[in-house]
mmCIF file of C-alpha atoms in Angstrom:
data_model
loop_
_atom_site.group_PDB
_atom_site.id
_atom_site.type_symbol
_atom_site.label_atom_id
_atom_site.label_comp_id
_atom_site.label_asym_id
_atom_site.label_seq_id
_atom_site.Cartn_x
_atom_site.Cartn_y
_atom_site.Cartn_z
ATOM 1 C CA MET A 1 28.209 95.235 97.948
ATOM 2 C CA THR A 2 30.610 95.042 94.597
ATOM 3 C CA GLN A 3 31.541 98.754 93.641
ATOM 4 C CA TYR A 4 30.391 100.258 90.151
ATOM 5 C CA LYS A 5 33.062 100.374 87.529
ATOM 6 C CA GLY A 6 30.959 101.372 84.852
ATOM 7 C CA THR A 7 28.210 100.591 81.966
ATOM 8 C CA ILE A 8 28.884 97.677 79.051
ATOM 9 C CA PHE A 9 26.602 97.729 76.556
ATOM 10 C CA ILE A 10 26.103 94.327 74.810
ATOM 11 C CA MET A 11 24.996 93.707 71.379
ATOM 12 C CA ASP A 12 24.033 90.114 70.570
ATOM 13 C CA ASP A 13 20.816 88.265 69.568
ATOM 14 C CA ASP A 14 21.759 85.201 71.707
ATOM 15 C CA MET A 15 19.176 85.661 74.699
ATOM 16 C CA ALA A 16 21.073 83.197 76.454
ATOM 17 C CA LEU A 17 24.740 84.534 75.963
ATOM 18 C CA GLN A 18 23.292 87.870 76.290
ATOM 19 C CA THR A 19 21.898 86.553 80.149
ATOM 20 C CA VAL A 20 25.280 85.048 81.224
ATOM 21 C CA LEU A 21 26.947 87.997 80.025
ATOM 22 C CA GLU A 22 24.327 90.724 82.012
ATOM 23 C CA TYR A 23 24.218 88.051 85.151
ATOM 24 C CA ALA A 24 28.798 87.808 85.304
ATOM 25 C CA LEU A 25 29.270 91.318 84.677
ATOM 26 C CA ARG A 26 26.378 92.893 87.201
ATOM 27 C CA ASN A 27 28.084 90.784 89.369
ATOM 28 C CA ALA A 28 31.646 92.228 88.698
ATOM 29 C CA GLY A 29 30.188 95.494 89.609
ATOM 30 C CA TYR A 30 29.395 96.920 86.039
ATOM 31 C CA ASP A 31 25.874 98.190 85.125
ATOM 32 C CA VAL A 32 24.669 96.221 81.923
ATOM 33 C CA LEU A 33 22.306 97.346 78.928
ATOM 34 C CA VAL A 34 21.585 94.889 76.038
ATOM 35 C CA ALA A 35 20.462 95.173 72.075
ATOM 36 C CA ARG A 36 19.111 92.177 70.103
ATOM 37 C CA ASP A 37 21.225 93.443 67.175
ATOM 38 C CA GLY A 38 23.121 96.068 65.653
ATOM 39 C CA GLN A 39 20.250 97.975 64.564
ATOM 40 C CA GLU A 40 18.386 98.332 67.696
ATOM 41 C CA GLY A 41 22.516 98.917 69.780
ATOM 42 C CA LEU A 42 23.118 101.888 67.192
ATOM 43 C CA LYS A 43 19.347 103.697 67.869
ATOM 44 C CA ARG A 44 19.911 103.164 71.761
ATOM 45 C CA LEU A 45 23.493 104.705 71.640
ATOM 46 C CA GLU A 46 21.899 107.673 70.597
ATOM 47 C CA THR A 47 21.192 108.418 74.201
ATOM 48 C CA LEU A 48 23.428 106.292 75.844
ATOM 49 C CA ALA A 49 27.023 106.410 76.999
ATOM 50 C CA PRO A 50 28.477 103.025 77.889
ATOM 51 C CA HIS A 51 32.014 102.668 79.022
ATOM 52 C CA LEU A 52 32.867 99.676 76.660
ATOM 53 C CA VAL A 53 30.622 97.783 73.962
ATOM 54 C CA ILE A 54 30.648 94.211 73.413
ATOM 55 C CA SER A 55 29.015 92.897 69.961
ATOM 56 C CA ASP A 56 28.785 89.925 68.394
ATOM 57 C CA ILE A 57 29.589 89.661 64.613
ATOM 58 C CA MET A 58 26.791 87.656 63.102
ATOM 59 C CA MET A 59 23.382 89.071 63.986
ATOM 60 C CA PRO A 60 19.865 90.032 62.330
ATOM 61 C CA ASN A 61 19.339 93.523 60.352
ATOM 62 C CA MET A 62 22.688 94.820 60.336
ATOM 63 C CA ASP A 63 26.046 92.286 61.185
ATOM 64 C CA GLY A 64 28.855 93.003 63.768
ATOM 65 C CA VAL A 65 31.059 94.268 61.062
ATOM 66 C CA GLU A 66 28.980 96.962 59.628
ATOM 67 C CA THR A 67 27.981 97.713 63.322
ATOM 68 C CA PHE A 68 31.575 98.123 64.276
ATOM 69 C CA GLN A 69 32.080 100.879 61.299
ATOM 70 C CA HIS A 70 29.416 102.879 63.179
ATOM 71 C CA LEU A 71 30.644 102.403 66.644
ATOM 72 C CA LYS A 72 34.195 103.150 65.433
ATOM 73 C CA GLN A 73 32.784 106.241 64.085
ATOM 74 C CA ARG A 74 30.964 107.429 66.992
ATOM 75 C CA LEU A 75 32.998 106.061 70.106
ATOM 76 C CA GLN A 76 36.682 105.268 69.342
ATOM 77 C CA ASP A 77 37.107 109.333 69.583
ATOM 78 C CA ASP A 78 36.098 109.241 73.119
ATOM 79 C CA GLY A 79 38.454 106.226 73.952
ATOM 80 C CA ILE A 80 35.500 103.407 74.422
ATOM 81 C CA PRO A 81 36.414 99.969 73.960
ATOM 82 C CA ILE A 82 34.681 97.961 71.537
ATOM 83 C CA ILE A 83 35.029 94.100 72.384
ATOM 84 C CA ILE A 84 33.707 91.728 68.926
ATOM 85 C CA MET A 85 32.508 88.314 69.922
ATOM 86 C CA THR A 86 32.163 85.703 67.139
ATOM 87 C CA ALA A 87 32.095 82.051 66.596
ATOM 88 C CA LEU A 88 34.131 82.367 63.230
ATOM 89 C CA ASN A 89 37.223 80.547 62.891
ATOM 90 C CA ARG A 90 39.912 83.649 62.455
ATOM 91 C CA LYS A 91 39.907 85.203 59.254
ATOM 92 C CA PRO A 92 42.122 87.330 57.365
ATOM 93 C CA TRP A 93 39.582 90.445 57.833
ATOM 94 C CA PHE A 94 39.898 90.326 61.354
ATOM 95 C CA ALA A 95 43.309 91.865 61.358
ATOM 96 C CA ASP A 96 41.585 94.895 59.588
ATOM 97 C CA LEU A 97 39.121 95.012 62.498
ATOM 98 C CA GLU A 98 42.043 94.565 64.807
ATOM 99 C CA ALA A 99 44.048 97.604 63.121
ATOM 100 C CA GLU A 100 40.791 99.965 63.254
ATOM 101 C CA GLY A 101 41.086 98.994 67.279
ATOM 102 C CA ALA A 102 38.595 96.287 67.692
ATOM 103 C CA VAL A 103 39.653 93.396 70.604
ATOM 104 C CA ILE A 104 38.239 90.404 69.068
ATOM 105 C CA ILE A 105 37.345 87.010 71.296
ATOM 106 C CA GLN A 106 36.682 83.494 70.393
ATOM 107 C CA LYS A 107 33.500 81.989 71.130
ATOM 108 C CA PRO A 108 33.067 79.722 73.268
ATOM 109 C CA PHE A 109 35.082 81.863 75.770
ATOM 110 C CA GLU A 110 35.180 81.685 79.720
ATOM 111 C CA VAL A 111 33.352 84.488 80.842
ATOM 112 C CA ASP A 112 36.071 85.044 83.818
ATOM 113 C CA ARG A 113 38.548 85.245 81.089
ATOM 114 C CA LEU A 114 36.388 87.950 79.225
ATOM 115 C CA ILE A 115 35.699 90.073 82.755
ATOM 116 C CA GLY A 116 39.285 90.394 83.255
ATOM 117 C CA LEU A 117 39.800 91.515 79.944
ATOM 118 C CA ILE A 118 36.927 94.441 80.789
ATOM 119 C CA ASN A 119 38.743 95.107 84.489
ATOM 120 C CA THR A 120 41.926 95.657 81.858
ATOM 121 C CA MET A 121 40.541 97.703 79.067
ATOM 122 C CA LEU A 122 39.029 99.637 82.010
ATOM 123 C CA GLY A 123 41.367 99.673 84.493
#
């Protein structure tokens, strides 16, 4: 049995990716909670206390950049890391997000690499 390592909250409208990440992270010892977009995610975070948040950039209702601005205000003071996933090629404004504390990971990515990054961030 894998030792519990913490709770990861994933916001992404791609159900296939959400399922893959949820399966892999659970196997790595994490509890996983999910939301379909930033709006739903922020509402759920009112009652959740995750150890790390993963958000896509391109989502319906509220995109990942706007979601990050809200997340940053709510979570960063508590030291909760935020990973942003994107299929976009690197944009100049990525540097602004990174300067504000986001870790950006390009899609497609190796799930094992993401788990390694999460283990490092939460270790």
